[in-house]
Amino acid sequence: MAKDTVLFERNYIIIKERSSQNETRAAPLDEITGTLTISEHERGKFFRFVPLGLEDVMTDDWALINGGHSVVYDKQDGDSVAVPSSPLLKYRLHFNLNDLRSVRRHHMAHGIAHMVFILKDGTTLPAFYFNHGGSKELLQKLAQSLPLEKSTQDTRLYIVKDDFPQADSSQAISVFDQLNLFDNSNDSVKRSQGNESRRTAVKSFSRVTHFLKDTLLGQNDMIPTTENFDRKLTPDISALIESFNSDFRESNNDGFEVIYKVDFKKLPDITRGQPLTLKDWQMSFDKDGRINDVNKLKERIFRGGLESNSLRRDVWRFLLNYYPWTSTYEERIEIVKQRKAEYLTMKVQWKSINEQQKQRNSLFRDRGSLIDKDVARTDRTHDYFAGENNVHLSILHDILMTYNMYNFDLGYVQGMNDLLSPILVTMEDEVDSFWCFVGLMSRMEHNFHLDQSHIKNQLSNLHTLLQFIDAELAKYLVENNASNMYFFFRWMLICFKREFSFDDVMYLWEVIWTDHICHNFELLICLSILISQKTVIMESKFGFTEILKFFNDLSCNLDLDTCLLSAEKLYIQISTHRDIPTSIAKILGLPTGPNQRLLSTIENATYPRKIYTEQPRGTMNLDSSYFRQESCPSLSPVQHETREALLNDIFTMTPVTEF
């Protein structure tokens, strides 16, 4: 076998990646040092990153971490197998340069350059930091091997230009498994191994069939992720899929891309605020314990959140309607007594059901079994839920079982455990957590209805807003079968629970719960993130499956304050527009008609929450103001023997991953 020829090598390259969304503090693996090489092999040119300590560990061409196992992809037979993993194995990266779609190089004056690589299937690698230089040289070396061109829209972005048709969507359909709505490591590994009968059934439907079966219908039908998971799709599922798509076709016909011309590029300058402090909170009450100015308090929370979990313990009771905003001290004492008695009564009801009664009530039995399964895997990497026989998991279980009795028509649906977890961590009390969860579910219950009508409507609203805000991007999504906005499904279903760190999720939720500036503020957050990635998506020519994978890889790699700022800027632009379309106004709860103006002022919201002197660690760039430009390296002419040879290299390559 021919020896690899090293074309580029640099030691002490660092990967900086945020902790998982379940972790609240930095983990030892947040910074991984290793060696980055570009080497030439008889099969082509390859990018490799090997962490220190893994130089002699042999793996196949590509390894991805999946819970406690590594899923190693073998390009010889296309199968994935589960093997024991080292914690560092997920950072051993290897891909053929022909699989590269784009490179983004960031460099601040007197700062450390870092690069982000995006593959053609939408996979986003973690950021590589060049503490000792070398990013320019690497970019030039890539330009010698690939038709690399600088983006006209973003001077930091370099796109691999080609005219090759995109791969058949059926080859990448299982990328829907990457949504990981309700994680189960072992089940994910089983799904990655594949099943021929399942694949055959999936290919007979549209690209969204597997997604809806796995993540939409599975919530309420409780389809187990075992052998039964592979059963054939029924006609009812097909009908629902057709209903979903037809609903979307009917609702996105407003044609804003033709009628309206709105410039959303010149957004207003606003800043986030400081968190509400305990002192500020205490000064908000009158002598009887009533809040003096509810709207002012909500605005303060909207702009900066709350400073600590101990303060959240009090404020969330109001935000989640445990306490009325107009209640007094004495009234709240009585509410606590009453709610505690009601909770204990409901808890006794389900605990007193014996085994014979359970056997005669299949619905109660199946829901209880599902709760047992989901509780066992809820945020187990978080300190509050870590370890065996964790008492907090038992409390989580009891709250969900009691809610199942409280709202038996809806019952328990997968995903509710994700919503309860931050509440329990914050409240640290079973009764208070239950009633706050009831308040949250009163806002989000419609997300879990069997017909998924609310989720359909929200995804439709997202596309309607996008047509008004960025007609070019909306048109691109239509042309690439992505206008259904399914890549935001998980974000909508459990309110960004998997997209940000645990602490950021709590901050985000309290901002949304204020309902301060408009309805459906979460839609504007989604759109601000989507628009921020417009250049990468369009210039990389991503199709639906690539976009889905790309957005899934953004999980825990987004800076929340930047997202909130961008979303508020979009709101101000929309709300101050002279003629807001009625459909847009209804989505955001704005008054309709000409000459409407922003109802709330922002003059008092100029104090900064955070000041960044460098890009937040492990985050994607969402705002060009974070970075100062420097002159970008010139690119050497691209050298290829023949176009046919390059085509052969790409078309003979099996996709780097299949899930």
XYZ file of C-alpha atoms in Angstrom:
659
model
C 0.000 0.000 0.000
C 1.356 3.389 -0.964
C 2.447 5.645 1.875
C 0.483 8.854 2.485
C 2.127 12.080 1.303
C 1.715 14.892 3.838
C 0.826 18.149 2.072
C 0.167 20.215 5.201
C 0.683 19.570 8.885
C 0.249 21.757 11.943
C 0.545 20.732 15.597
C -1.180 22.228 18.618
C -4.425 22.943 16.816
C -7.246 23.321 19.341
C -10.899 22.392 19.026
C -13.104 24.532 21.242
C -16.586 23.199 21.651
C -19.287 24.060 24.150
C -20.366 21.539 26.717
C -23.431 19.536 25.816
C -26.777 21.200 26.431
C -27.218 19.122 29.577
C -24.074 20.465 31.225
C -23.938 23.727 33.134
C -20.202 24.131 33.554
C -17.192 23.617 31.332
C -16.004 20.062 30.986
C -12.358 18.953 30.652
C -12.899 18.097 26.980
C -13.972 21.628 26.049
C -10.497 22.245 24.576
C -8.906 19.405 22.654
C -5.384 19.791 21.291
C -4.247 17.768 18.316
C -2.552 17.624 14.943
C -4.208 18.697 11.693
C -2.914 17.300 8.418
C -3.760 17.333 4.731
C -2.412 14.195 3.132
C -2.545 12.601 -0.308
C -3.448 8.960 -0.624
C -4.083 6.721 -3.616
C -7.830 7.277 -3.010
C -7.499 11.062 -2.913
C -6.608 13.910 -0.593
C -7.793 13.795 2.993
C -8.249 16.139 5.931
C -7.369 14.630 9.298
C -7.448 15.878 12.869
C -6.067 13.562 15.544
C -6.240 14.535 19.249
C -3.120 14.079 21.329
C -3.057 10.572 22.722
C -4.902 8.984 19.800
C -2.060 8.969 17.316
C -1.724 5.184 17.446
C -5.443 4.369 17.690
C -6.712 2.812 14.476
C -10.196 3.689 13.197
C -11.929 3.664 9.855
C -12.318 6.683 7.605
C -14.894 8.371 9.764
C -16.041 8.051 13.365
C -18.886 9.805 15.120
C -19.698 9.615 18.783
C -23.154 8.373 19.720
C -23.751 8.291 23.434
C -21.377 5.737 24.929
C -20.500 4.141 21.587
C -18.736 5.135 18.420
C -20.540 4.646 15.149
C -17.762 3.792 12.709
C -18.666 4.144 9.064
C -17.063 1.631 6.711
C -17.006 2.786 3.101
C -16.354 -0.747 1.890
C -19.742 -2.218 2.779
C -21.733 0.825 3.886
C -22.628 -0.610 7.309
C -22.226 1.092 10.680
C -21.106 -0.857 13.708
C -21.040 0.072 17.382
C -17.707 -0.162 19.169
C -16.502 0.991 22.605
C -15.216 4.532 22.497
C -12.682 6.828 24.045
C -14.090 10.204 25.142
C -11.725 11.789 22.631
C -12.748 9.631 19.691
C -15.528 12.006 18.641
C -12.820 14.576 17.912
C -10.807 12.304 15.620
C -11.976 13.668 12.284
C -11.243 12.462 8.779
C -12.845 13.311 5.436
C -12.021 13.384 1.747
C -11.436 16.928 0.479
C -13.951 16.247 -2.294
C -16.619 16.120 0.433
C -15.881 19.707 1.512
C -18.506 22.327 0.676
C -17.256 25.486 2.405
C -14.693 26.938 4.809
C -15.188 29.933 7.052
C -12.056 31.626 8.389
C -12.322 34.111 11.251
C -9.495 36.322 12.387
C -9.685 39.283 14.744
C -6.888 41.821 14.961
C -4.353 40.598 17.547
C -6.480 37.500 17.983
C -6.330 33.795 17.212
C -7.651 32.660 13.839
C -10.090 29.799 13.676
C -11.741 27.901 10.840
C -15.061 26.088 10.492
C -15.493 23.372 7.842
C -18.876 22.373 6.388
C -19.270 19.217 4.309
C -21.549 18.660 1.346
C -24.048 16.665 3.398
C -24.475 19.626 5.772
C -22.204 18.276 8.528
C -20.548 21.125 10.430
C -17.250 20.308 12.092
C -16.234 22.044 15.343
C -14.129 25.197 15.110
C -10.352 24.691 14.753
C -8.198 27.340 16.500
C -4.697 28.045 15.154
C -2.893 29.330 18.254
C 0.466 29.202 16.491
C -0.689 30.371 13.071
C -1.124 28.387 9.894
C -4.713 29.151 8.918
C -3.664 31.154 5.851
C -1.341 28.403 4.698
C -4.080 25.805 5.129
C -6.518 27.902 3.123
C -3.973 28.283 0.340
C -3.268 24.555 0.355
C -6.985 23.825 0.060
C -7.205 26.265 -2.844
C -4.536 24.297 -4.688
C -6.689 21.175 -4.508
C -10.215 22.567 -4.777
C -12.051 25.230 -6.828
C -12.264 27.517 -3.801
C -13.850 30.944 -4.257
C -14.467 33.740 -1.794
C -18.119 34.534 -1.192
C -19.294 37.886 -2.511
C -21.639 38.185 0.466
C -19.271 37.184 3.273
C -15.545 37.810 2.913
C -14.760 35.191 5.544
C -16.551 32.421 3.662
C -14.919 30.320 0.929
C -17.142 28.062 -1.178
C -16.076 24.999 -3.131
C -17.606 25.776 -6.511
C -18.802 22.998 -8.754
C -21.611 22.246 -11.164
C -22.243 18.725 -10.023
C -25.838 17.642 -9.387
C -26.776 16.930 -5.793
C -26.927 13.349 -4.652
C -30.232 11.543 -4.847
C -32.238 12.398 -1.758
C -33.018 8.749 -1.167
C -29.350 8.150 -0.381
C -29.435 10.596 2.498
C -32.978 10.162 3.748
C -31.916 8.643 7.049
C -30.392 11.985 8.018
C -33.765 12.582 9.695
C -32.524 10.378 12.504
C -30.136 13.224 13.284
C -33.027 15.221 14.744
C -32.593 13.105 17.915
C -35.868 14.426 19.309
C -35.893 11.979 22.178
C -32.397 10.630 22.594
C -31.735 7.005 23.273
C -28.155 6.135 22.507
C -28.693 2.435 22.073
C -31.712 2.920 19.847
C -29.770 5.388 17.717
C -26.993 2.873 17.201
C -29.543 0.239 16.219
C -31.121 2.608 13.708
C -27.731 3.443 12.226
C -27.127 -0.235 11.468
C -30.102 -0.134 9.172
C -32.737 -2.606 8.136
C -33.368 -3.387 4.501
C -37.127 -3.781 4.825
C -37.352 -0.477 6.647
C -35.251 1.277 4.028
C -37.438 -0.135 1.262
C -40.575 1.146 2.954
C -39.042 4.545 3.562
C -37.955 5.020 -0.054
C -41.510 4.559 -1.265
C -42.531 7.809 0.392
C -41.430 11.420 0.190
C -38.322 12.624 1.965
C -40.379 13.578 4.998
C -42.017 10.212 5.506
C -39.369 8.765 7.806
C -39.169 12.035 9.717
C -42.892 12.126 10.439
C -43.055 8.458 11.380
C -40.031 8.713 13.648
C -40.543 12.083 15.292
C -44.131 13.198 14.708
C -46.409 10.180 14.965
C -44.113 8.373 17.348
C -44.873 10.845 20.107
C -48.515 9.911 20.535
C -48.649 6.394 19.102
C -45.724 5.459 21.337
C -44.041 3.354 18.651
C -41.233 1.529 20.468
C -37.690 1.875 19.159
C -37.193 -1.903 18.939
C -37.912 -4.483 16.310
C -41.480 -3.198 16.090
C -40.065 0.143 15.033
C -39.445 -1.262 11.578
C -43.011 -2.230 10.823
C -44.459 -1.024 7.556
C -46.092 2.369 7.321
C -49.870 2.280 7.348
C -52.213 4.120 4.970
C -53.201 6.411 7.861
C -49.628 7.692 8.102
C -49.530 8.326 4.381
C -52.757 10.280 4.634
C -51.395 12.416 7.446
C -48.239 13.170 5.480
C -50.318 14.223 2.497
C -52.463 16.337 4.795
C -49.348 17.994 6.238
C -47.964 18.845 2.821
C -51.312 19.983 1.390
C -51.852 22.243 4.397
C -48.501 23.812 3.691
C -49.248 24.307 0.013
C -52.513 26.016 0.810
C -51.120 28.324 3.485
C -48.013 29.651 1.773
C -49.525 31.343 -1.228
C -49.312 34.953 -0.108
C -46.712 35.941 -2.674
C -44.869 38.477 -0.534
C -41.796 37.957 -2.655
C -43.593 39.727 -5.490
C -45.730 42.317 -3.728
C -43.519 43.559 -0.907
C -40.019 44.947 -1.018
C -38.699 45.368 2.518
C -35.042 45.967 3.347
C -34.297 43.961 6.471
C -30.550 44.284 6.095
C -30.345 47.699 7.795
C -31.419 46.606 11.240
C -31.593 49.055 14.185
C -28.868 49.209 16.810
C -30.091 47.764 20.108
C -28.455 45.962 23.002
C -29.428 43.420 25.606
C -29.858 44.408 29.235
C -28.461 43.398 32.599
C -30.219 40.517 34.391
C -32.828 41.352 36.979
C -31.244 41.204 40.438
C -32.695 40.096 43.757
C -32.614 43.705 44.968
C -34.521 44.881 41.883
C -37.080 42.131 42.455
C -37.606 42.991 46.104
C -38.124 46.648 45.240
C -40.875 45.746 42.758
C -43.498 45.056 45.496
C -45.728 47.405 47.449
C -46.415 47.043 51.183
C -49.104 44.369 50.575
C -46.892 42.287 48.308
C -48.380 43.318 44.970
C -46.070 44.050 42.050
C -46.071 47.775 41.339
C -45.514 47.767 37.578
C -45.948 44.372 35.906
C -45.167 45.584 32.372
C -41.947 47.284 33.454
C -40.866 44.148 35.292
C -41.615 41.945 32.290
C -39.635 44.274 30.050
C -36.643 44.042 32.373
C -36.829 40.239 32.348
C -37.225 40.229 28.571
C -34.094 42.312 28.101
C -31.787 40.560 30.535
C -33.350 37.523 32.145
C -32.807 36.684 35.830
C -29.482 36.645 37.632
C -29.749 33.307 39.465
C -31.762 30.139 39.999
C -32.686 31.274 43.490
C -34.389 34.315 41.966
C -35.985 32.182 39.278
C -37.565 30.130 42.033
C -39.708 33.161 42.908
C -40.181 34.831 39.526
C -41.081 31.698 37.563
C -44.092 31.195 39.823
C -45.485 34.414 38.352
C -44.342 33.825 34.784
C -45.980 30.375 34.786
C -49.229 31.490 36.436
C -48.691 29.670 39.723
C -49.219 33.080 41.318
C -51.404 35.790 39.758
C -49.421 38.953 39.023
C -51.866 40.954 41.150
C -51.722 38.668 44.201
C -50.697 39.798 47.700
C -48.412 38.065 50.198
C -51.365 36.630 52.101
C -53.102 35.423 48.943
C -49.991 33.599 47.836
C -49.712 31.789 51.163
C -53.244 30.455 50.683
C -52.502 29.480 47.086
C -49.533 27.383 48.218
C -51.646 25.545 50.794
C -54.425 24.869 48.306
C -52.126 23.729 45.509
C -50.218 21.379 47.796
C -53.432 19.670 48.898
C -54.644 19.321 45.291
C -51.347 17.818 44.173
C -51.170 15.258 46.959
C -54.752 14.173 46.244
C -53.968 13.523 42.576
C -50.745 11.739 43.440
C -52.556 9.382 45.806
C -55.042 8.540 43.051
C -52.516 7.058 40.653
C -50.354 5.513 43.356
C -53.372 3.618 44.712
C -54.033 1.868 41.387
C -53.147 -1.791 41.805
C -51.737 -4.200 39.219
C -55.123 -5.693 38.344
C -56.528 -2.237 37.643
C -53.500 -1.405 35.487
C -54.072 -4.535 33.407
C -57.594 -3.341 32.644
C -56.430 0.187 31.716
C -54.024 -0.159 28.808
C -53.760 3.609 28.251
C -52.652 4.295 31.819
C -50.302 1.311 31.715
C -48.674 2.300 28.421
C -48.226 5.915 29.467
C -46.635 4.811 32.726
C -44.237 2.577 30.833
C -43.289 5.436 28.520
C -42.679 7.745 31.476
C -40.423 5.128 33.089
C -38.382 4.868 29.902
C -38.070 8.618 29.299
C -37.271 9.570 32.896
C -34.363 7.124 32.934
C -32.656 9.063 30.117
C -33.588 12.651 31.005
C -30.589 15.001 31.235
C -28.429 12.351 32.892
C -25.227 14.323 32.265
C -26.577 17.212 34.351
C -25.347 17.106 37.950
C -28.903 17.288 39.280
C -29.882 14.024 37.551
C -26.555 12.191 37.464
C -25.831 8.863 39.094
C -27.761 5.706 39.866
C -30.859 5.752 42.076
C -31.067 9.530 41.776
C -33.879 10.841 43.968
C -34.567 13.715 41.581
C -35.430 11.250 38.825
C -38.017 9.731 41.136
C -39.534 13.165 41.699
C -39.513 13.807 37.950
C -41.331 10.506 37.456
C -43.973 11.307 40.067
C -44.674 14.746 38.634
C -45.189 13.338 35.131
C -47.422 10.552 36.427
C -49.482 13.102 38.355
C -49.763 15.324 35.291
C -50.996 12.285 33.398
C -53.883 12.111 35.888
C -54.391 15.889 35.939
C -54.749 16.134 32.149
C -55.759 12.593 31.244
C -57.230 13.571 27.857
C -53.754 14.556 26.701
C -51.796 12.398 29.119
C -48.052 12.050 28.825
C -46.301 12.494 25.475
C -42.586 12.137 24.812
C -40.877 15.493 25.097
C -42.725 16.608 28.213
C -39.840 15.252 30.313
C -37.543 17.701 28.503
C -39.802 20.603 29.442
C -40.141 19.572 33.090
C -36.433 19.030 33.728
C -35.310 22.719 33.921
C -38.348 23.544 36.061
C -37.464 20.880 38.627
C -33.811 21.953 38.660
C -34.934 25.519 39.337
C -37.776 25.001 41.804
C -36.225 22.103 43.772
C -39.689 21.302 45.110
C -42.092 18.666 43.839
C -45.357 20.555 44.336
C -44.074 23.878 43.028
C -42.491 22.145 40.044
C -45.766 20.406 39.207
C -47.844 23.576 39.152
C -45.215 25.507 37.226
C -45.154 22.629 34.738
C -48.942 22.886 34.477
C -48.491 26.580 33.659
C -45.896 25.795 30.994
C -48.077 23.094 29.461
C -50.971 25.554 29.261
C -48.720 27.457 26.840
C -47.359 24.418 25.010
C -49.983 21.693 25.287
C -51.045 22.195 21.673
C -47.547 21.096 20.562
C -48.364 17.574 21.724
C -51.792 17.043 20.182
C -52.081 13.978 17.978
C -53.012 15.843 14.784
C -49.993 18.172 15.192
C -52.141 21.014 13.853
C -50.308 23.626 15.927
C -46.875 22.501 14.766
C -48.144 22.571 11.184
C -49.413 26.087 11.688
C -46.201 27.317 13.299
C -44.023 25.939 10.504
C -46.361 27.537 8.001
C -46.108 30.834 9.893
C -42.324 30.584 9.761
C -42.357 30.381 6.005
C -44.909 33.189 5.729
C -42.671 35.453 7.819
C -39.626 34.442 5.779
C -41.389 35.360 2.534
C -41.934 38.849 3.919
C -38.485 39.258 5.492
C -36.238 37.572 2.924
C -37.992 36.643 -0.304
C -34.750 35.451 -1.908
C -34.089 32.885 0.798
C -37.750 31.831 0.849
C -37.602 31.232 -2.907
C -34.409 29.199 -2.504
C -36.064 26.950 0.079
C -39.033 26.402 -2.236
C -36.747 25.448 -5.116
C -34.871 22.994 -2.883
C -37.912 21.308 -1.320
C -37.213 22.878 2.076
C -40.077 25.378 2.340
C -41.850 23.032 4.770
C -39.332 24.253 7.400
C -39.136 20.780 8.975
C -35.593 21.513 10.131
C -37.176 23.695 12.848
C -39.553 20.970 14.047
C -37.577 20.010 17.163
C -36.941 23.661 17.976
C -40.673 24.346 18.004
C -41.746 21.135 19.728
C -39.680 21.492 22.905
C -38.857 25.214 22.706
C -35.118 25.060 21.901
C -34.407 22.640 24.766
C -31.776 20.783 22.714
C -30.344 23.805 20.913
C -28.715 25.721 23.788
C -26.879 24.938 27.019
C -29.009 24.140 30.059
C -28.470 27.576 31.628
C -29.159 29.353 28.343
C -32.413 27.416 27.948
C -33.641 28.738 31.289
C -32.677 32.271 30.283
C -34.373 31.907 26.895
C -37.567 30.476 28.352
C -38.062 33.302 30.839
C -37.544 35.811 28.026
C -40.206 34.095 25.913
C -42.623 33.695 28.837
C -42.823 37.450 29.358
C -44.686 37.812 26.024
C -43.280 41.316 26.209
C -43.025 42.651 22.684
C -45.090 40.268 20.591
C -46.691 36.878 20.175
C -44.604 34.058 18.745
C -41.264 35.684 19.477
C -39.734 32.218 19.160
C -40.511 32.305 15.435
C -38.374 35.404 15.042
C -35.548 33.654 16.891
C -35.718 30.796 14.392
C -35.740 33.191 11.458
C -32.855 35.267 12.773
C -30.723 32.112 12.943
C -31.885 30.943 9.507
C -31.142 34.298 7.872
C -27.735 34.478 9.560
C -26.823 31.232 7.781
C -28.278 32.276 4.423
C -24.941 32.723 2.669
C -23.640 29.319 3.740
C -26.874 27.581 2.752
C -27.321 29.217 -0.639
C -23.716 29.367 -1.785
C -23.152 25.798 -0.632
C -26.237 24.820 -2.663
C -27.675 22.846 0.217
C -30.785 20.788 -0.436
C -33.328 19.804 2.175
C -31.388 16.976 3.824
C -28.185 19.052 3.956
C -30.053 21.970 5.553
C -31.596 19.621 8.086
C -28.208 18.168 9.017
C -26.612 21.614 9.064
C -29.147 23.040 11.518
C -28.996 19.984 13.714
C -25.231 20.513 13.995
C -25.845 24.059 15.256
C -27.115 22.589 18.528
C -25.218 24.147 21.471
C -23.116 26.163 19.027
C -25.226 29.319 19.060
C -24.794 32.438 21.148
C -28.168 33.169 22.741
C -27.788 36.919 23.265
C -26.895 37.360 19.608
C -29.957 35.359 18.578
C -32.216 37.430 20.838
C -30.778 40.681 19.535
C -31.274 39.661 15.927
C -34.837 38.497 16.610
C -35.749 41.787 18.292
C -34.246 43.751 15.416
C -36.434 41.829 12.990
C -39.458 42.574 15.142
C -38.726 46.308 15.197
C -38.329 46.374 11.412
C -41.617 44.547 10.908
C -43.615 46.444 13.512
C -42.501 49.868 12.226
C -43.185 49.070 8.595
C -45.819 51.306 7.039
C -48.098 48.604 5.697
C -47.847 45.329 7.550
C -49.648 42.505 5.726
C -52.588 41.267 7.758
C -51.264 37.719 7.879
C -47.924 38.944 9.289
C -49.627 41.149 11.882
C -51.793 38.275 13.068
C -48.815 35.976 13.539
C -47.046 38.500 15.778
C -50.168 39.943 17.413
C -49.665 43.386 15.885
C -52.379 45.894 14.957
C -53.154 45.936 11.248
C -53.543 48.816 8.825
C -51.256 51.602 7.560
C -48.887 53.704 9.639
C -48.742 51.376 12.622
C -45.770 51.887 14.881
C -43.856 49.971 17.524
C -45.984 49.938 20.656
C -43.195 49.654 23.225
C -40.174 51.927 23.381
C -36.585 50.798 23.600
C -34.920 53.985 24.882
C -34.446 52.464 28.345
C -32.865 49.295 27.016
C -29.387 50.503 26.113
C -27.380 48.915 28.921
C -25.350 45.923 27.702
C -25.775 42.425 29.061
C -22.515 41.160 27.644
C -19.599 42.777 25.876
C -17.598 40.431 23.660
C -14.015 41.168 22.736
C -13.762 37.908 20.853
C -16.165 35.368 19.496
C -17.906 33.420 22.284
C -16.230 30.056 22.642
C -17.657 27.321 20.482
C -20.246 29.483 18.741
C -21.183 30.027 15.136
C -20.955 33.570 13.799
C -24.416 35.149 13.809
C -23.421 38.780 13.719
C -20.643 40.249 11.605
C -20.111 42.992 14.190
C -18.312 40.466 16.401
C -15.370 40.331 14.035
C -13.037 42.840 12.490
C -11.907 42.038 8.997
C -8.365 41.498 7.915
C -6.996 41.058 4.458
C -7.748 37.523 3.346
C -5.026 35.385 1.790
C -4.867 35.185 -1.958
C -5.813 31.869 -3.456
C -3.487 29.956 -5.715
C -4.841 28.761 -9.068
C -6.752 25.523 -8.865
C -4.997 22.586 -10.476
C -6.917 19.544 -11.685
C -5.727 17.036 -14.221
C -9.093 16.835 -15.916
C -12.658 17.703 -15.089
C -13.565 14.080 -15.733
C -11.072 12.912 -13.127
C -12.525 15.264 -10.559
C -16.032 14.079 -11.402
C -14.961 10.481 -10.994
C -13.398 11.231 -7.605
C -16.600 12.746 -6.287
C -19.124 10.345 -7.760
C -17.199 7.264 -6.622
C -17.100 8.506 -3.043
C -19.671 7.071 -0.666
C -21.135 9.819 1.574
C -19.002 10.246 4.679
C -21.839 9.354 7.023
C -25.195 7.678 6.888
C -27.492 7.714 9.838
